[in-house]
Every structure is written in C-alpha cells, then in structure tokens.
Coordinates of C-alpha atoms in Angstrom, one line a residue:
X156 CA 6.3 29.5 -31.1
X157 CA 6.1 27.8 -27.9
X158 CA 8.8 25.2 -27.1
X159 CA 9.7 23.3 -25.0
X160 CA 12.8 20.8 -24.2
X161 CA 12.4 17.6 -23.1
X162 CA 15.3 15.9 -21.5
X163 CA 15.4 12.5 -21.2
X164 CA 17.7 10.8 -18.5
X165 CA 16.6 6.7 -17.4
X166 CA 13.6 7.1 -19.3
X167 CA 15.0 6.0 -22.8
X168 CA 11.3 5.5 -24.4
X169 CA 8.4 6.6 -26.5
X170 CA 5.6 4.2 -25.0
X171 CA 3.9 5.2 -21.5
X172 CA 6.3 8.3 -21.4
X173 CA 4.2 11.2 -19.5
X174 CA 7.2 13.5 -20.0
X175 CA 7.0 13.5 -23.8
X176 CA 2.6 13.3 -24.0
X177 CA 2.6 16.4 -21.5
X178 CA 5.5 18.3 -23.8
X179 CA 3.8 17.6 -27.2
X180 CA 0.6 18.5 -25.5
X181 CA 1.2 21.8 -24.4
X182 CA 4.2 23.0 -26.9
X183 CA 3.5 23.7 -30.4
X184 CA 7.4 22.3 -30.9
X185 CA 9.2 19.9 -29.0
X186 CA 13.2 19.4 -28.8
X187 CA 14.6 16.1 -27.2
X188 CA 17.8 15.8 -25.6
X189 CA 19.9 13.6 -24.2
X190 CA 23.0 15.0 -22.0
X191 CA 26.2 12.7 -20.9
X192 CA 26.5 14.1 -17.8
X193 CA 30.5 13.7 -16.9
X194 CA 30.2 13.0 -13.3
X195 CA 28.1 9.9 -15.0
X196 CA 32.1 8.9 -16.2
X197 CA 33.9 9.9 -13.0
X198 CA 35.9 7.4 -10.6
X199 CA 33.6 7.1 -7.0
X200 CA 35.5 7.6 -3.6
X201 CA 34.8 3.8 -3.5
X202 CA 38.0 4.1 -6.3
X203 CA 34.9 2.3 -9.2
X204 CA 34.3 3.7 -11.9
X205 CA 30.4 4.9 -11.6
X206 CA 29.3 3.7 -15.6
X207 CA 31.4 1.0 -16.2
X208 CA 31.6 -0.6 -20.3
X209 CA 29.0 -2.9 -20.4
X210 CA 26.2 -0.5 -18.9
X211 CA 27.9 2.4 -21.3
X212 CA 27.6 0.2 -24.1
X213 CA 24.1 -0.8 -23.6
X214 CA 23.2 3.2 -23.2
X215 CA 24.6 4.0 -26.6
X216 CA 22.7 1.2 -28.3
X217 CA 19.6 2.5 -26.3
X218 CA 19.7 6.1 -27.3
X219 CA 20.8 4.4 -31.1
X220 CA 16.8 3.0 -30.6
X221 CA 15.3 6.1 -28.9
X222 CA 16.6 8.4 -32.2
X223 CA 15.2 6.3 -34.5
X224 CA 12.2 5.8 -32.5
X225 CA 11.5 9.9 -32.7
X226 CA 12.6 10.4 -35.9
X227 CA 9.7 8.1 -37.6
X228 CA 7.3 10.4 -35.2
X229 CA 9.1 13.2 -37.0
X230 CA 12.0 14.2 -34.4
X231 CA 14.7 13.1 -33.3
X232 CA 17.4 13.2 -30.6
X233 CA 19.7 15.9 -29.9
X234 CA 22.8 15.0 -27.6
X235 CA 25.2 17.2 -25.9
X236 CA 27.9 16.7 -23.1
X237 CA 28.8 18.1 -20.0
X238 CA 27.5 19.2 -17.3
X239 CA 23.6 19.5 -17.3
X240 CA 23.2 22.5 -15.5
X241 CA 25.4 24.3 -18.3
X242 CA 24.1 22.4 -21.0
X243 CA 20.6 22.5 -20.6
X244 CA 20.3 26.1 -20.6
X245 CA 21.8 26.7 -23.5
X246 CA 19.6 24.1 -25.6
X247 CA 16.7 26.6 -23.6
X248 CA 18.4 29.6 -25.3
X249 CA 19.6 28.2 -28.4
X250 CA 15.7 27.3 -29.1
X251 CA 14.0 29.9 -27.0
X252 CA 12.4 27.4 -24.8
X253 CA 10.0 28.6 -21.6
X254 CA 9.9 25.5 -20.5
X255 CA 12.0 21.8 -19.8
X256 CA 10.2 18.5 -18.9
X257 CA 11.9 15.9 -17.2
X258 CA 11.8 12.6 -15.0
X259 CA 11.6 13.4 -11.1
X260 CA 14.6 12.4 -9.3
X261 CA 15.0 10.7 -5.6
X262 CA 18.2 9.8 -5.3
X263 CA 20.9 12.1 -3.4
X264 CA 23.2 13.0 -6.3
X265 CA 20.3 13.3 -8.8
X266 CA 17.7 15.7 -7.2
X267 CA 21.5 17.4 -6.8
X268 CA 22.1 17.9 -10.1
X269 CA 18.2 18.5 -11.0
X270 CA 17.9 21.4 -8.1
X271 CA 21.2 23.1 -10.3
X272 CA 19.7 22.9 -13.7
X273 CA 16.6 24.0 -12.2
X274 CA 18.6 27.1 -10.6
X275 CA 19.8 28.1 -13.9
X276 CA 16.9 27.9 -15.8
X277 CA 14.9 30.1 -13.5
X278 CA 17.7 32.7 -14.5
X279 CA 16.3 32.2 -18.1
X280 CA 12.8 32.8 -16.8
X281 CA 12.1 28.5 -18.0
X282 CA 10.5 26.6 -15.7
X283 CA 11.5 22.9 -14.7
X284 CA 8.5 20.0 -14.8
X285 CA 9.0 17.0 -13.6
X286 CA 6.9 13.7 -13.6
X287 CA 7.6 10.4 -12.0
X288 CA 8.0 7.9 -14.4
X289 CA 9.8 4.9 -13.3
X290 CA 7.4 3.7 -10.7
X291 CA 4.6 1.4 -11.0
X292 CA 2.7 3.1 -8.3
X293 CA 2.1 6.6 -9.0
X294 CA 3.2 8.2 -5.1
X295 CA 0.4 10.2 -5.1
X296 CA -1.9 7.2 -5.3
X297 CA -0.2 5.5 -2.2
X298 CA -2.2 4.8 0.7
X299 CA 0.2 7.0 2.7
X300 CA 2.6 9.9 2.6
X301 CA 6.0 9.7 1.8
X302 CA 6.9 10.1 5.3
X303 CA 4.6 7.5 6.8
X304 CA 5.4 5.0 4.1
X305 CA 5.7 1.4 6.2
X306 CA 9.9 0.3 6.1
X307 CA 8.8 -3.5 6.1
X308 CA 7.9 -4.5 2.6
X309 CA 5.2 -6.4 3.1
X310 CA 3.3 -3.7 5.3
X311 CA 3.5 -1.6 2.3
X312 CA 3.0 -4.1 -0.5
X313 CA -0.4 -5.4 1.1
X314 CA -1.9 -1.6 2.1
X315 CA -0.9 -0.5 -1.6
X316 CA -2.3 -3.4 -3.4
X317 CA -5.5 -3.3 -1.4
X318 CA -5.9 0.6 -1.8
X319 CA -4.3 1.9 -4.9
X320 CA -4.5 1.1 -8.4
X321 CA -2.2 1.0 -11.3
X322 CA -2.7 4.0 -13.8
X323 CA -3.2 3.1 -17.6
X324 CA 0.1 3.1 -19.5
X325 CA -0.2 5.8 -22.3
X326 CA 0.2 4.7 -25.9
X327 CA 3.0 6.3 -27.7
X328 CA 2.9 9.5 -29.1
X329 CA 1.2 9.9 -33.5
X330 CA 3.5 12.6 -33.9
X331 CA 5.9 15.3 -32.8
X332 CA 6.4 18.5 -34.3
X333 CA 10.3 19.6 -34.3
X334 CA 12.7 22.2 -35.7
X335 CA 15.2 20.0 -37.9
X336 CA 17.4 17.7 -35.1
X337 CA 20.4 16.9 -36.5
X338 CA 21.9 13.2 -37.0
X339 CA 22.6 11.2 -34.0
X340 CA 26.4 11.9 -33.1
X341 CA 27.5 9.9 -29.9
X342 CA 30.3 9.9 -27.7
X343 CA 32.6 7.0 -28.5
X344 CA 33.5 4.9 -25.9
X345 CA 36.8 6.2 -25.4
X346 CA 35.8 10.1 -25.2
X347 CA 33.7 8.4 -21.9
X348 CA 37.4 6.9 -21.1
X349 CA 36.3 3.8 -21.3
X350 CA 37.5 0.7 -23.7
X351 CA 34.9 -1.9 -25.4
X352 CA 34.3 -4.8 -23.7
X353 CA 32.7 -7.9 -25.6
X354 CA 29.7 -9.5 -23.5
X355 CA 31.0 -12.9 -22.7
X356 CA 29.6 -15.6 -25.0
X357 CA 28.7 -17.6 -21.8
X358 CA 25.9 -15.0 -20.7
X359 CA 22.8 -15.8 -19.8
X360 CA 21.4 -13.4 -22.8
X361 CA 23.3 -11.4 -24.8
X362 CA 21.7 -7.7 -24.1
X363 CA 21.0 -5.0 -26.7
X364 CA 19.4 -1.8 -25.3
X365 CA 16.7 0.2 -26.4
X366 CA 13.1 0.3 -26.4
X367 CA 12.8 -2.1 -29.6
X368 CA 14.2 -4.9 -27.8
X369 CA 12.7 -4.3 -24.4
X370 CA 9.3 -5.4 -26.2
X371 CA 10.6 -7.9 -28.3
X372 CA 12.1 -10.0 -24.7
X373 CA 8.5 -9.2 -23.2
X374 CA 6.9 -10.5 -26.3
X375 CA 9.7 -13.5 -26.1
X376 CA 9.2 -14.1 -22.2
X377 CA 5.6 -13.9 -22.2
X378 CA 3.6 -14.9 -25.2
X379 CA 6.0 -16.7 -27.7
X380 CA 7.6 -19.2 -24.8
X381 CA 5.1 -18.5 -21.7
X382 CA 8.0 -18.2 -19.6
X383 CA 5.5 -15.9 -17.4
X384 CA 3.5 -18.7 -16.1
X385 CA 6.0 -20.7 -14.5
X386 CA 8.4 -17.3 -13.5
X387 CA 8.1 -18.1 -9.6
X388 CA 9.6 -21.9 -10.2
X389 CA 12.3 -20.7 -12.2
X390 CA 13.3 -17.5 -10.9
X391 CA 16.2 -18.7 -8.6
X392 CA 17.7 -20.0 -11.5
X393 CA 21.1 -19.5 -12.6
X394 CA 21.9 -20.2 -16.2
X395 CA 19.6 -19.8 -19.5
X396 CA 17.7 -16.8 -21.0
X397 CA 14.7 -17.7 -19.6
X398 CA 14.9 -18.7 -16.0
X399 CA 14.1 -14.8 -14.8
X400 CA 12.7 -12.2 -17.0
X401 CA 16.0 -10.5 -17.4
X402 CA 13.7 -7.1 -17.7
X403 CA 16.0 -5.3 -15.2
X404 CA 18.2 -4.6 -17.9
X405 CA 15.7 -2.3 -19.7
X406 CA 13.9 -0.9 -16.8
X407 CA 17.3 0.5 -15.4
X408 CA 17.6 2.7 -18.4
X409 CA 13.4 3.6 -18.9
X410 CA 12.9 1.6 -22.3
X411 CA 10.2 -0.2 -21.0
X412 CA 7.8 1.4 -17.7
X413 CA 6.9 -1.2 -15.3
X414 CA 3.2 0.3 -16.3
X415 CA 3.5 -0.8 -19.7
X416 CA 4.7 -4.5 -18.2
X417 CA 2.1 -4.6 -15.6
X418 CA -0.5 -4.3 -18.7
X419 CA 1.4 -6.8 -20.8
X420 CA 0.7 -9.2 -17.8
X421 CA -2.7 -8.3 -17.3
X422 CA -3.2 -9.1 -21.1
X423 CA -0.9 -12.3 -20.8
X424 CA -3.5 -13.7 -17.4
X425 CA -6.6 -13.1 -19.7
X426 CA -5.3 -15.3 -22.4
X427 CA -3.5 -17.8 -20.7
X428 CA -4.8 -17.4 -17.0
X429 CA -3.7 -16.3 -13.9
X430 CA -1.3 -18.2 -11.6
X431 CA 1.6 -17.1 -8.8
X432 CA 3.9 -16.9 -11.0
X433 CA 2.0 -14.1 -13.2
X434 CA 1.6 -12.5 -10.0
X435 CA 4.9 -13.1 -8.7
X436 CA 6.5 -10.5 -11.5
X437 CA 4.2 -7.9 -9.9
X438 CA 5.5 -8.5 -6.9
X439 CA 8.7 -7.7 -8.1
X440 CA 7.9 -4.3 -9.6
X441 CA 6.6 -3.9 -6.4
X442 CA 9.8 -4.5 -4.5
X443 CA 10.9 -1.8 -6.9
X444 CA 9.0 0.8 -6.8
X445 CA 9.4 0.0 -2.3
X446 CA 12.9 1.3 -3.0
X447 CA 12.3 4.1 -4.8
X448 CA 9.9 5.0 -2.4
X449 CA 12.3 4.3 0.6
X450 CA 14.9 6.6 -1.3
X451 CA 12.3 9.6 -1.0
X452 CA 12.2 9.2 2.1
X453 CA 15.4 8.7 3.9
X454 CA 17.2 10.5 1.0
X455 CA 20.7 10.2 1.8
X456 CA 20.6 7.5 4.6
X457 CA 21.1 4.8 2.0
X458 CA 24.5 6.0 1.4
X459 CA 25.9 6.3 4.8
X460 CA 27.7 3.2 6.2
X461 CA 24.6 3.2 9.1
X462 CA 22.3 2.4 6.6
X463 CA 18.5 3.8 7.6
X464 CA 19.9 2.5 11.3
X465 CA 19.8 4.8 14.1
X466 CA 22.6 3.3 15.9
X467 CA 26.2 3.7 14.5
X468 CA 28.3 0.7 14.7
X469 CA 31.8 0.5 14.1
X470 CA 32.6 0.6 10.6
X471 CA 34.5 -2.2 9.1
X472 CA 37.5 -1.3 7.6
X473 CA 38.7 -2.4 3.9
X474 CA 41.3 -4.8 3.3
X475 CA 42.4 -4.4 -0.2
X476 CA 43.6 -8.2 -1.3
X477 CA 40.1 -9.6 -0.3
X478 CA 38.4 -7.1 -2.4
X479 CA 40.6 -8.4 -5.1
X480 CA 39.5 -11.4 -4.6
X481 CA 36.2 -10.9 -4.2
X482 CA 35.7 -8.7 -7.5
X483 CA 38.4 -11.4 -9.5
X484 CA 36.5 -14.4 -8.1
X485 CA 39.1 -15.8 -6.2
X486 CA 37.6 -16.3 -2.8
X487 CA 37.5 -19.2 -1.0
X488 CA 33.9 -20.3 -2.4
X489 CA 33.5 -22.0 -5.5
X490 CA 30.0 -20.8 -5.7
X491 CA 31.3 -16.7 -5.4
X492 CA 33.4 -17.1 -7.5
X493 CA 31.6 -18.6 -10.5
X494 CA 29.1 -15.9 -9.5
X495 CA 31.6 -12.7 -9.8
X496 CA 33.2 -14.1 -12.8
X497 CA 30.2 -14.0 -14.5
X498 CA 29.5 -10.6 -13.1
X499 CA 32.9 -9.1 -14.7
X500 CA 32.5 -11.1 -18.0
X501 CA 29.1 -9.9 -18.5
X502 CA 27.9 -7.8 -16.4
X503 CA 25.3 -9.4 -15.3
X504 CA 24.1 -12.0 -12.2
X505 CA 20.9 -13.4 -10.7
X506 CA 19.2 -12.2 -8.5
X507 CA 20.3 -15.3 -6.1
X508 CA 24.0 -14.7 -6.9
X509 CA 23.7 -11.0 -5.9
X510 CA 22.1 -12.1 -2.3
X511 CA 24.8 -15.0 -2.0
X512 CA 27.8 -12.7 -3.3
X513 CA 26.7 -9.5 -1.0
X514 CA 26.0 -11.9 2.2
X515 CA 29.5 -13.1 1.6
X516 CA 30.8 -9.7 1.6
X517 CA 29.3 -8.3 4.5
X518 CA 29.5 -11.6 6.4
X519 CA 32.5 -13.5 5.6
X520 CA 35.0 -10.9 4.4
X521 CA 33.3 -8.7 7.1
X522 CA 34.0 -5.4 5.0
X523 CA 32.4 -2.0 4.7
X524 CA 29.0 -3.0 2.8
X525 CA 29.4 0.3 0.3
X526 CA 32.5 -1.0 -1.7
X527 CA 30.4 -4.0 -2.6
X528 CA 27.4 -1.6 -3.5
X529 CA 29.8 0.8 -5.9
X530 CA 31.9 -2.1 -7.2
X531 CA 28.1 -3.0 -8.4
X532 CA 27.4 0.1 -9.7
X533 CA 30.6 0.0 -12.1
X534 CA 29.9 -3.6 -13.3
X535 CA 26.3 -4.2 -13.9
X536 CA 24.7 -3.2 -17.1
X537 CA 21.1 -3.2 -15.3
X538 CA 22.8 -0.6 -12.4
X539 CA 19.8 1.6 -10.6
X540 CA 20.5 3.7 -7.8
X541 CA 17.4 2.8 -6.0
X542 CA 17.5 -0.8 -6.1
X543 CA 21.2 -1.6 -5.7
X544 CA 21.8 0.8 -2.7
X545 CA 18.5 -0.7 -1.1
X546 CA 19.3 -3.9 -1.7
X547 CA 22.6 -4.0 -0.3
X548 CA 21.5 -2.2 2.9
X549 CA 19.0 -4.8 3.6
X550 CA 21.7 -7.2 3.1
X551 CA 24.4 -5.5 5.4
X552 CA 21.7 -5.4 8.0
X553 CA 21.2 -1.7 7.8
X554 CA 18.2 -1.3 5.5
X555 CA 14.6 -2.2 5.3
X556 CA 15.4 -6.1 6.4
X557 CA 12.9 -6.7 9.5
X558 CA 14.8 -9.5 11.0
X559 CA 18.0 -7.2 11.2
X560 CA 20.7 -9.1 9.7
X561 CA 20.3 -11.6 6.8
X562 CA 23.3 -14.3 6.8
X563 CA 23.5 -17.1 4.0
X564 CA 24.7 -20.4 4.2
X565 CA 26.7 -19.9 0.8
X566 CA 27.4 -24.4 0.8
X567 CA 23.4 -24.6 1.9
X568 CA 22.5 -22.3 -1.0
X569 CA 25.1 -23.4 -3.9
X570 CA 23.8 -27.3 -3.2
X571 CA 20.3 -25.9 -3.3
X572 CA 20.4 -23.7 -6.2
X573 CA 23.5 -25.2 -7.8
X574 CA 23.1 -28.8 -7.0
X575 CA 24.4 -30.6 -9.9
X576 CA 27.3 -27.2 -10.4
X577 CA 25.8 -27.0 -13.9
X578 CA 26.6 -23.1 -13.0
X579 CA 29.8 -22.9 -11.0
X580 CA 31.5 -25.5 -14.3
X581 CA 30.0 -22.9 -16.7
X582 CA 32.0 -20.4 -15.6
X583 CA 34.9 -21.9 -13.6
X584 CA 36.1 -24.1 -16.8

C-alpha cells in the first residue's frame, strides 16, 4: 500500500491545506503527525525560553482541534517527541512510508532541522515534499525572484498586487483513508518544563487555539459584528476584542491560511461592500507574507545584531536591571509599562504597543535589539519567526525600514492612542 506521512508543524488545519490534498491524492493511506520538537522547549542564548506557557498552551488546545478535525474525516493525529530527524524516520519505517509531505521552511533554524530529517529519510530511500503554505502569495507567482524581491514594502506590495493573483483556497478534504491512529496523548505542560499560566481576565480576548475557533472569530469579526468594515479606524486600538482582528493568533500556528481569509473578505465586500478598511486587512497579510519573503532571502541576516545592514555598528551592550524593568513593566513610562504588563499577563499586545514598546527598547534603554526580539518570542502566544524578527529589525533600524531609523515619541503616542489612559488604568490598577 502506498503511504505516506504527513507532518504537520505551523500548519495546524484541514481547510486550504495543500500538504494534506497532495498526500490523500497520491497515497492510498495517509498517517498525520505532529512532533514536539525539544529544541522548541529549550532556553535561547538570549537566556528566554523559546515556547513560553501561553503560546504552549494555545498549541495543545490546537492540536486537541486538529485530532478531532481528522478523526471525523476518518484519521486522526499521531504525536511523538523528540527530535524530528529521529522521529520522523521511524514513523516512515514503522508504517513503510516512501514518502513525507510537509510545510516549506525559511527561517534559519527551520530549513536546519528540515535539511536533517530530509538527510535521514533519504537513507530510507523516502523522499521529502514540501509546499508553502503560510503565505498569501504563492512565491512562484511573484513578479520577481526571490533574490530580486524589492526590501521597501511598498515597492513590493504595489508590483505584486498589480501582477500576481491570489490562488483559490482548497476546501477541506471528504475523507482520509488511515491505518487505526491511536488516541490523542499530549505532553503535559510540565513534561515541556513549563507551568500553567491562566490568561489574565483583563485580556483583550480570551484565546483558544485550533482551527474551530479560528473560523468562529472570522465569522465573529466579519459577518456577525462587521468589525471588517471599519478595521482601518480601529486598528490602533488598545483594549476590546474587536478593535484589531486578533487573527495573528491563529495564523502563527496554521489554523486558518491567509488564503482562506483573503476569500472570507472577498465574500464579506460582495455582501456588504468594499471600503479601506476591507482592504486594509489585505494589506496586512501582505506585510506578512513581505517578511516571509525577506527571510528567504537574507536567510540568516535577520538574526545578526547588523540586521540586513551592510555596515556593522557597535553593538549595544545589555544591562541586566533595565531589562528587568522593561520585561516587569517598570520603566519609566506609564504607557510601556501598561503595555508589557499586559504582554506577561496575557501574552498578548497590539500591534501599536509592540512599535511603542520595541522603539523604547532600542531607543531609550539603547540595548541590543535581539533580547527584545527573543524576550517576544518567549511571551507571545501569536510568536512567528518571520514577523517578529522582521519587525523588530525594522524597528532597530536594521531591517527593511526605508527611512533608516524609526524613533517614537512614546508621550506623543500614549496621548494619541491612549488619550483618556482608558488602557494604561486597565492594567496599571
């Protein structure tokens, strides 16, 4: 019989999942996995933890979903633990595989661990596929090669949007045909040596992961309330559920594609009509997929304290108390600090208190840009490498920012954004 595994990684999802239409396709059985890679669980140089509990939390209630999700198609989820590149393989011999589909990796320490699991299934004569699936530009489609993609965003949002078009997300599989998967055992939170950590009842929304409730907060967001239509007013917002879209969460992980959202708003314009603010949302899948492009091509560059830069400056060194403070929200500003407290208690921030809270990293406690990039990493549930690495080095000055060096006015913005402090006595009570 010809089978064939498919391992899911941050594409936790039956709906528009090319990995899992090309595997039933051309198998005649199919075997899912899931694998808790332990250098996910590890302590970064930066001295962070790189899965901290809120994001851990929110992947165990997303893989609860994805199991479910195949077993009503007649599957199910296997999990193991370990190191891919040992585990893998043996799901390939235990099942007599010739073949593993799985999501294309750009980032450093991904396409890492992807070339090694690759390397060992060739041993076992099994061949590696991989398909891009987080992207809402396919890169093939792209008006230029990876190598020539423009670094300023808005070079490469108006060439792409004028030349390349949005594939059709693919409905979810009828059916899939596996051997008998055996119940859903996860890790506990402790055997990832980590502790539970209750979601603040303060937060903005209370996130569950999985696929089911990506779709129900679309369905929420755009057709119950008709958030959508106003998104570009609101979005600089900073308390409520509905300010922002809050899909970040579920598009870190894969239980939604930004193809499948992309549709939802196409449907959404032709029953309510088109506005900015429908369009705006596109916009910021497209800001997206930019850094996921920009990590294929400068690869490891978005690591180094440089940045994409060709000059070196001297880098800044760390002072230990201010981080404290920093991460503890006891800075100076009122407006940081309500900002990183809600960051710790939830795990969560807008997208205006991440630019004010990284500007006032880089620019007023004048410290190495990549402490405040991992410390992120450990403490936000909606954590991708892409965006967060990208982001920050456009803040630090070192990334795709065309005017060089971005420096907020964190008074200007907390009387603009925070004028009656409805945010910073939310969380500073």
């Amino acid at each position: 019989m010809k089978t064939a595994v498919v391992w899911f990684k941050t594409d936790l999802r039956i709906t528009d999942n090319e990995i899992l239409c090309k595997a039933i396709a051309e198998s005649e059985q199919v075997i899912p996995v899931y694998c808790f890679d332990d250098s996910h669980f590890e302590t970064t140089p930066y001295g962070f933890k790189k899965t901290g509990s809120f994001r851990a939390q929110f992947l165990l209630e997303s893989l609860i979903d994805l199991d479910k999700n195949l077993r009503e198609l007649g599957s199910g989820l296997l999990i193991v633990k370990g190191k891919p590149e040992v585990e893998i393989p043996k799901i390939v011999q235990k099942y007599n595989a010739t073949k593993v589909f799985a999501k294309r990796e750009v980032a450093f320490e991904e396409k890492k661990t992807e070339k090694r699991v690759q390397d060992e299934l060739f041993k076992l004569r099994c061949e590696l596929e991989t398909f891009s699936t987080s992207t809402l530009y396919c890169a093939e489609d792209l008006p230029f090669s990876i190598k020539n993609i423009p670094d300023v965003f808005t070079v490469f949002r108006k060439k792409t949007e004028q030349e390349a078009t949005v594939k059709k997300a693919l409905p979810k599989p009828i059916a899939i045909n596996s051997p008998e998967i055996p119940i859903l055992i996860l890790p506990t939170l402790q055997e990832l040596n980590l502790e539970f950590t209750k979601i603040d009842s303060r937060a903005a929304i209370q996130f569950k992961g999985g696929e089911t409730e990506a779709i129900k907060r679309l369905e929420h967001y755009f057709f119950e309330t008709k958030s959508l239509s106003i998104y570009k007013e609101t979005r600089n917002g900073m308390v409520g559920a509905n300010y922002s879209s809050k899909f970040s969460v579920w598009l870190a992980l894969g239980s939604i594609s930004p193809r499948y959202i992309y549709q939802e708003i196409r449907k959404y314009e032709s029953e309510n009509g088109a506005n900015e603010s429908t369009y705006w949302l596109i916009f910021e899948l497209l800001w997206r997929d930019f850094f996921r492009f920009m990590f294929k091509k400068y690869q490891t560059k978005f690591f180094l304290y440089s940045g994409i830069k060709t000059e070196n400056k001297n880098s800044k060194s760390l002072n230990e108390k201010l981080l404290s403070q920093w991460i503890n929200g006891a800075t100076k500003s009122d407006f940081i600090n309500a900002n990183m407290i809600e960051l710790k208690k939830t795990g969560f921030m807008s997208n205006r208190g991440r630019q004010n809270v990284a500007s006032y990293f880089c620019n007023e406690l004048n410290m190495d840009w990549r402490f405040g990039a991992a410390y992120f990493e450990e403490a936000l549930i909606d954590y991708d490498v892409c965006s967060n690495w990208g982001n920050w080095a456009y803040l630090a000055g070192v990334g795709n920012d065309p005017r060089g060096h971005r420096y907020f006015n964190i008074e200007k913005q907390a009387n603009d954004y925070d004028k009656n402090k409805s945010f910073r006595n939310l969380w500073l009570e």
